[in-house]
Tab-separated table of C-alpha atoms in Angstrom:
chain	number	residue	atom	x	y	z
A	134	MET	CA	83.028	-28.513	31.950
A	135	SER	CA	83.710	-32.115	32.800
A	136	TYR	CA	83.629	-34.436	35.748
A	137	PRO	CA	86.829	-35.121	37.715
A	138	GLU	CA	88.865	-38.173	36.766
A	139	PRO	CA	87.377	-41.417	38.141
A	140	ARG	CA	88.781	-42.525	41.488
A	141	TYR	CA	86.827	-45.767	41.719
A	142	LEU	CA	87.495	-48.138	38.861
A	143	GLY	CA	85.537	-51.173	40.015
A	144	GLU	CA	82.557	-52.584	38.109
A	145	LYS	CA	80.048	-53.489	40.842
A	146	GLY	CA	80.331	-50.785	43.483
A	147	GLU	CA	81.143	-51.220	47.152
A	148	ILE	CA	79.297	-51.306	50.430
A	149	ASN	CA	80.980	-48.375	52.161
A	150	ALA	CA	78.305	-45.809	53.105
A	151	VAL	CA	78.461	-44.277	56.585
A	152	PHE	CA	75.252	-43.589	58.532
A	153	ARG	CA	74.997	-41.295	61.550
A	154	ALA	CA	71.709	-41.360	63.453
A	155	ALA	CA	70.033	-38.067	64.368
A	156	ASP	CA	70.118	-38.971	68.074
A	157	THR	CA	73.911	-39.367	68.147
A	158	PRO	CA	75.215	-37.198	71.015
A	159	PRO	CA	77.321	-34.153	70.079
A	160	ASP	CA	81.064	-34.654	69.795
A	161	ILE	CA	81.812	-31.415	71.649
A	162	VAL	CA	79.875	-29.497	74.279
A	163	ALA	CA	81.451	-26.104	74.979
A	164	PRO	CA	81.023	-24.217	78.272
A	165	ASN	CA	78.917	-21.534	76.503
A	166	GLY	CA	76.373	-24.168	75.438
A	167	THR	CA	77.587	-24.531	71.855
A	168	THR	CA	77.572	-28.134	70.640
A	169	THR	CA	79.318	-29.535	67.579
A	170	HIS	CA	78.377	-32.733	65.765
A	171	TYR	CA	80.963	-34.309	63.445
A	172	LEU	CA	78.620	-35.387	60.646
A	173	ALA	CA	81.418	-36.074	58.143
A	174	SER	CA	84.968	-35.574	59.338
A	175	HIS	CA	88.284	-35.428	57.529
A	176	THR	CA	88.818	-39.055	58.538
A	177	SER	CA	85.408	-40.381	57.505
A	178	THR	CA	85.503	-38.703	54.050
A	179	GLY	CA	89.152	-39.355	53.276
A	180	GLY	CA	89.738	-35.590	53.232
A	181	GLU	CA	87.109	-34.840	50.570
A	182	PHE	CA	85.118	-32.510	52.840
A	183	GLY	CA	84.154	-31.907	56.447
A	184	LEU	CA	80.534	-31.341	57.499
A	185	TYR	CA	79.649	-30.236	61.011
A	186	LYS	CA	76.379	-29.321	62.717
A	187	VAL	CA	76.838	-26.462	65.161
A	188	ASP	CA	74.171	-25.554	67.712
A	189	MET	CA	74.884	-22.212	69.365
A	190	GLY	CA	73.191	-21.013	72.505
A	191	PRO	CA	71.934	-17.458	72.983
A	192	LYS	CA	74.633	-14.766	72.828
A	193	ALA	CA	77.297	-17.309	71.744
A	194	PRO	CA	80.393	-15.492	70.444
A	195	GLY	CA	81.202	-17.748	67.444
A	196	ALA	CA	84.402	-16.843	65.561
A	197	ARG	CA	85.783	-13.378	64.876
A	198	THR	CA	86.940	-12.280	61.416
A	199	HIS	CA	89.409	-14.655	59.800
A	200	PHE	CA	90.297	-16.411	56.538
A	201	HIS	CA	91.672	-19.781	55.425
A	202	ARG	CA	94.463	-20.317	52.914
A	203	SER	CA	93.682	-23.920	51.961
A	204	ILE	CA	89.964	-24.535	52.553
A	205	SER	CA	86.639	-22.970	51.677
A	206	GLU	CA	83.922	-22.735	54.305
A	207	SER	CA	80.157	-22.716	53.874
A	208	PHE	CA	77.314	-22.038	56.293
A	209	TYR	CA	73.731	-23.282	55.993
A	210	VAL	CA	71.274	-22.055	58.629
A	211	LEU	CA	68.949	-24.779	59.907
A	212	SER	CA	67.096	-22.710	62.528
A	213	GLY	CA	67.304	-19.441	64.389
A	214	GLU	CA	69.141	-16.310	63.317
A	215	VAL	CA	72.926	-16.110	63.102
A	216	GLU	CA	75.036	-13.096	62.243
A	217	LEU	CA	77.400	-13.893	59.365
A	218	TYR	CA	80.194	-11.604	58.192
A	219	ASN	CA	80.676	-11.919	54.431
A	220	GLY	CA	83.903	-9.908	54.237
A	221	GLU	CA	82.077	-6.626	53.625
A	222	ARG	CA	79.293	-6.486	56.169
A	223	TRP	CA	77.299	-8.475	58.712
A	224	VAL	CA	74.184	-10.189	57.352
A	225	THR	CA	71.505	-12.006	59.314
A	226	GLY	CA	71.251	-15.640	58.270
A	227	ARG	CA	67.875	-17.291	58.827
A	228	GLN	CA	66.516	-20.783	58.212
A	229	GLY	CA	67.458	-21.861	54.690
A	230	ASP	CA	70.050	-19.120	54.134
A	231	PHE	CA	73.476	-20.117	52.814
A	232	LEU	CA	76.867	-18.385	52.784
A	233	TYR	CA	79.806	-19.716	50.731
A	234	VAL	CA	83.259	-18.349	51.579
A	235	PRO	CA	85.959	-19.212	48.988
A	236	VAL	CA	89.562	-19.816	50.004
A	237	GLY	CA	91.010	-16.545	51.313
A	238	GLY	CA	87.608	-14.979	51.980
A	239	LEU	CA	87.159	-12.966	55.152
A	240	HIS	CA	84.305	-14.232	57.321
A	241	ALA	CA	83.001	-14.490	60.887
A	242	PHE	CA	79.879	-15.619	62.704
A	243	LYS	CA	78.126	-15.076	66.029
A	244	ASN	CA	74.772	-15.427	67.719
A	245	ASP	CA	73.817	-12.000	69.072
A	246	GLY	CA	70.250	-13.079	69.760
A	247	ASP	CA	68.381	-14.456	72.749
A	248	ASP	CA	67.426	-17.680	70.928
A	249	PRO	CA	69.555	-20.681	69.938
A	250	VAL	CA	70.893	-21.167	66.400
A	251	SER	CA	71.559	-24.367	64.478
A	252	MET	CA	73.658	-24.462	61.310
A	253	LEU	CA	75.763	-26.681	59.111
A	254	MET	CA	79.387	-25.794	58.413
A	255	LEU	CA	81.066	-27.356	55.390
A	256	PHE	CA	84.822	-27.282	54.780
A	257	SER	CA	86.310	-28.286	51.437
A	258	PRO	CA	88.599	-30.049	51.110
A	259	GLY	CA	88.122	-31.817	54.413
A	260	ALA	CA	90.879	-30.504	56.653
A	261	PRO	CA	91.300	-32.141	60.066
A	262	ARG	CA	89.208	-29.490	61.892
A	263	GLU	CA	88.299	-31.724	64.831
A	264	GLU	CA	91.378	-30.833	66.892
A	265	TYR	CA	90.678	-27.164	66.245
A	266	PHE	CA	87.097	-27.450	67.540
A	267	GLU	CA	88.197	-29.530	70.530
A	268	ARG	CA	91.116	-27.386	71.678
A	269	VAL	CA	90.541	-23.792	70.518
A	270	ALA	CA	89.129	-22.694	73.899
A	271	GLU	CA	92.157	-24.154	75.685
A	272	PHE	CA	94.599	-22.336	73.401
A	273	ALA	CA	92.574	-19.116	73.565
A	274	GLN	CA	93.079	-19.119	77.335
A	275	ARG	CA	96.837	-19.560	76.847
A	276	GLY	CA	96.909	-16.718	74.323
A	277	GLY	CA	100.056	-15.244	72.829
A	278	GLU	CA	102.394	-17.203	70.598
A	279	GLU	CA	100.892	-20.603	71.514
A	280	LEU	CA	97.471	-19.480	70.308
A	281	ARG	CA	98.879	-17.965	67.113
A	282	GLU	CA	100.815	-21.162	66.282
A	283	PHE	CA	97.722	-23.278	66.965
A	284	GLN	CA	95.637	-21.078	64.661
A	285	VAL	CA	98.224	-21.138	61.861
A	286	ARG	CA	98.550	-24.941	62.169
A	287	HIS	CA	94.786	-25.097	61.624
A	288	ASP	CA	94.717	-22.671	58.666
A	289	SER	CA	92.934	-19.937	60.611
A	290	PHE	CA	94.307	-16.434	60.088
A	291	PHE	CA	92.543	-13.833	62.217
A	292	VAL	CA	92.523	-10.139	61.322
């Protein structure tokens, strides 16, 4: 096993780190109380990965069973209990639990409980998921072919 080919060939390094303070307001606040924080977006990582903090309110529906053709998705539970579908069965994710879903893997998540949930979602490589998060509710209301095209454009294939 070896490291990937170098992409930075300089000798002294660069000043290019990006800091996001913990008190930065969420980027999205959904009507059901779910908030999404863009910790590391497609743009800020140059497409290497996308990292998002998702805070779900009680009884938040999450996402039904789907898969991605070009990205993997990972979940890390920060607090609360979230129901995670691993392609075979629903498992309860608690603080410190982690679920990795390779490309093509069936998965879903929801908060069935009466308490809030906080988790990290990691996409690799870093697809431009921001538009999906920002507009999925709008397209879900439209339904039909518009919703299906929106989902396909964002590499989300629901079963």
